[in-house]
PDB file of C-alpha atoms in Angstrom:
ATOM      1  CA  UNK A   1     107.017  19.185  57.850  1.00 59.00           C
ATOM      2  CA  UNK A   2     105.821  17.926  61.211  1.00 81.00           C
ATOM      3  CA  UNK A   3     102.978  15.980  59.592  1.00 82.00           C
ATOM      4  CA  UNK A   4     105.425  14.305  57.217  1.00 78.00           C
ATOM      5  CA  UNK A   5     107.602  13.164  60.135  1.00 76.00           C
ATOM      6  CA  UNK A   6     104.576  11.902  62.047  1.00 81.00           C
ATOM      7  CA  UNK A   7     103.466   9.933  59.002  1.00 80.00           C
ATOM      8  CA  UNK A   8     106.966   8.480  58.550  1.00 77.00           C
ATOM      9  CA  UNK A   9     107.126   7.406  62.195  1.00 80.00           C
ATOM     10  CA  UNK A  10     103.634   5.910  61.970  1.00 82.00           C
ATOM     11  CA  UNK A  11     104.658   3.915  58.892  1.00 82.00           C
ATOM     12  CA  UNK A  12     107.816   2.635  60.616  1.00 82.00           C
ATOM     13  CA  UNK A  13     105.832   1.683  63.707  1.00 84.00           C
ATOM     14  CA  UNK A  14     103.306  -0.210  61.606  1.00 86.00           C
ATOM     15  CA  UNK A  15     106.126  -2.051  59.788  1.00 88.00           C
ATOM     16  CA  UNK A  16     107.646  -3.094  63.122  1.00 88.00           C
ATOM     17  CA  UNK A  17     104.283  -4.261  64.433  1.00 89.00           C
ATOM     18  CA  UNK A  18     103.772  -6.376  61.323  1.00 88.00           C
ATOM     19  CA  UNK A  19     107.275  -7.852  61.651  1.00 88.00           C
ATOM     20  CA  UNK A  20     106.581  -8.647  65.306  1.00 89.00           C
ATOM     21  CA  UNK A  21     103.336 -10.380  64.450  1.00 90.00           C
ATOM     22  CA  UNK A  22     105.009 -12.388  61.676  1.00 90.00           C
ATOM     23  CA  UNK A  23     107.814 -13.416  64.038  1.00 90.00           C
ATOM     24  CA  UNK A  24     105.246 -14.510  66.621  1.00 90.00           C
ATOM     25  CA  UNK A  25     103.426 -16.620  64.064  1.00 91.00           C
ATOM     26  CA  UNK A  26     106.673 -18.286  62.942  1.00 90.00           C
ATOM     27  CA  UNK A  27     107.637 -19.047  66.540  1.00 89.00           C
ATOM     28  CA  UNK A  28     104.184 -20.448  67.253  1.00 90.00           C
ATOM     29  CA  UNK A  29     104.323 -22.705  64.220  1.00 91.00           C
ATOM     30  CA  UNK A  30     107.805 -23.900  65.147  1.00 90.00           C
ATOM     31  CA  UNK A  31     106.653 -24.733  68.683  1.00 89.00           C
ATOM     32  CA  UNK A  32     103.606 -26.535  67.319  1.00 90.00           C
ATOM     33  CA  UNK A  33     105.737 -28.700  65.058  1.00 90.00           C
ATOM     34  CA  UNK A  34     108.100 -29.525  67.923  1.00 90.00           C
ATOM     35  CA  UNK A  35     105.171 -30.463  70.165  1.00 92.00           C
ATOM     36  CA  UNK A  36     103.672 -32.639  67.432  1.00 92.00           C
ATOM     37  CA  UNK A  37     106.937 -34.480  66.831  1.00 94.00           C
ATOM     38  CA  UNK A  38     107.493 -34.982  70.559  1.00 94.00           C
ATOM     39  CA  UNK A  39     103.944 -36.223  71.125  1.00 96.00           C
ATOM     40  CA  UNK A  40     104.314 -38.684  68.245  1.00 96.00           C
ATOM     41  CA  UNK A  41     107.510 -40.085  69.777  1.00 97.00           C
ATOM     42  CA  UNK A  42     105.850 -40.357  73.194  1.00 97.00           C
ATOM     43  CA  UNK A  43     102.875 -42.179  71.647  1.00 97.00           C
ATOM     44  CA  UNK A  44     105.229 -44.652  69.957  1.00 98.00           C
ATOM     45  CA  UNK A  45     107.005 -45.297  73.263  1.00 98.00           C
ATOM     46  CA  UNK A  46     103.670 -45.823  75.050  1.00 98.00           C
ATOM     47  CA  UNK A  47     102.646 -48.446  72.479  1.00 97.00           C
ATOM     48  CA  UNK A  48     105.961 -50.266  72.782  1.00 98.00           C
ATOM     49  CA  UNK A  49     105.827 -50.226  76.599  1.00 98.00           C
ATOM     50  CA  UNK A  50     102.294 -51.673  76.404  1.00 96.00           C
ATOM     51  CA  UNK A  51     103.779 -54.512  74.325  1.00 97.00           C
ATOM     52  CA  UNK A  52     106.327 -55.150  77.088  1.00 97.00           C
ATOM     53  CA  UNK A  53     109.413 -53.811  75.333  1.00 98.00           C
ATOM     54  CA  UNK A  54     112.387 -52.571  77.352  1.00 98.00           C
ATOM     55  CA  UNK A  55     113.706 -49.018  77.089  1.00 98.00           C
ATOM     56  CA  UNK A  56     116.912 -50.139  75.364  1.00 98.00           C
ATOM     57  CA  UNK A  57     114.981 -52.005  72.655  1.00 98.00           C
ATOM     58  CA  UNK A  58     112.620 -49.064  72.168  1.00 98.00           C
ATOM     59  CA  UNK A  59     115.547 -46.659  71.787  1.00 97.00           C
ATOM     60  CA  UNK A  60     117.142 -48.943  69.203  1.00 97.00           C
ATOM     61  CA  UNK A  61     113.893 -49.441  67.271  1.00 97.00           C
ATOM     62  CA  UNK A  62     113.079 -45.722  67.183  1.00 97.00           C
ATOM     63  CA  UNK A  63     116.719 -44.688  66.673  1.00 96.00           C
ATOM     64  CA  UNK A  64     116.507 -42.223  69.556  1.00 96.00           C
ATOM     65  CA  UNK A  65     119.030 -41.576  72.335  1.00 96.00           C
ATOM     66  CA  UNK A  66     118.537 -43.944  75.268  1.00 96.00           C
ATOM     67  CA  UNK A  67     118.351 -41.148  77.907  1.00 96.00           C
ATOM     68  CA  UNK A  68     115.438 -39.549  76.018  1.00 96.00           C
ATOM     69  CA  UNK A  69     113.549 -42.842  75.832  1.00 97.00           C
ATOM     70  CA  UNK A  70     114.348 -43.726  79.460  1.00 97.00           C
ATOM     71  CA  UNK A  71     112.830 -40.472  80.674  1.00 96.00           C
ATOM     72  CA  UNK A  72     109.606 -41.151  78.762  1.00 97.00           C
ATOM     73  CA  UNK A  73     109.681 -44.850  79.693  1.00 98.00           C
ATOM     74  CA  UNK A  74     109.995 -44.103  83.416  1.00 97.00           C
ATOM     75  CA  UNK A  75     107.017 -41.736  83.331  1.00 97.00           C
ATOM     76  CA  UNK A  76     104.904 -44.381  81.598  1.00 97.00           C
ATOM     77  CA  UNK A  77     105.908 -47.198  83.945  1.00 97.00           C
ATOM     78  CA  UNK A  78     105.439 -45.152  87.127  1.00 97.00           C
ATOM     79  CA  UNK A  79     102.167 -43.522  86.006  1.00 96.00           C
ATOM     80  CA  UNK A  80      99.886 -46.170  84.472  1.00 93.00           C
ATOM     81  CA  UNK A  81      97.317 -44.654  82.135  1.00 94.00           C
ATOM     82  CA  UNK A  82      99.243 -41.418  81.618  1.00 96.00           C
ATOM     83  CA  UNK A  83      98.556 -39.850  78.224  1.00 96.00           C
ATOM     84  CA  UNK A  84     101.068 -38.638  75.657  1.00 96.00           C
ATOM     85  CA  UNK A  85      99.859 -35.075  76.276  1.00 95.00           C
ATOM     86  CA  UNK A  86     100.425 -35.403  80.037  1.00 96.00           C
ATOM     87  CA  UNK A  87     103.921 -36.787  79.484  1.00 97.00           C
ATOM     88  CA  UNK A  88     104.727 -33.978  77.065  1.00 95.00           C
ATOM     89  CA  UNK A  89     103.524 -31.379  79.566  1.00 94.00           C
ATOM     90  CA  UNK A  90     105.649 -32.866  82.340  1.00 94.00           C
ATOM     91  CA  UNK A  91     108.750 -33.007  80.172  1.00 92.00           C
ATOM     92  CA  UNK A  92     108.195 -29.538  78.717  1.00 89.00           C
ATOM     93  CA  UNK A  93     107.564 -27.899  82.103  1.00 83.00           C
ATOM     94  CA  UNK A  94     110.514 -25.976  83.530  1.00 72.00           C
ATOM     95  CA  UNK A  95     112.302 -27.664  86.413  1.00 65.00           C
ATOM     96  CA  UNK A  96     111.058 -26.682  89.880  1.00 56.00           C
ATOM     97  CA  UNK A  97     114.172 -25.542  91.681  1.00 45.00           C
ATOM     98  CA  UNK A  98     112.304 -24.487  94.836  1.00 42.00           C
TER      99      UNK A  98
END
């Protein structure tokens, strides 16, 4: 009887581990897609800034909210040569409330 219970618990534990791994994979994929979409938007803004376009025009062209574009735009203007990856990392980093 004890062996049967041990086997049942082991099976349940294995099922939970598998579910946890699957959930982790789904979350990782979701985060990867979000990063890819964000980096694409940032790259588009960089190109438009290089062409001399204003934030308002960029927001209209890309059909994105102006505050989102302004935040990216300001980072580009104040940090010449900054990459899309660097901008993403700055925007994705938690605020420093220290």
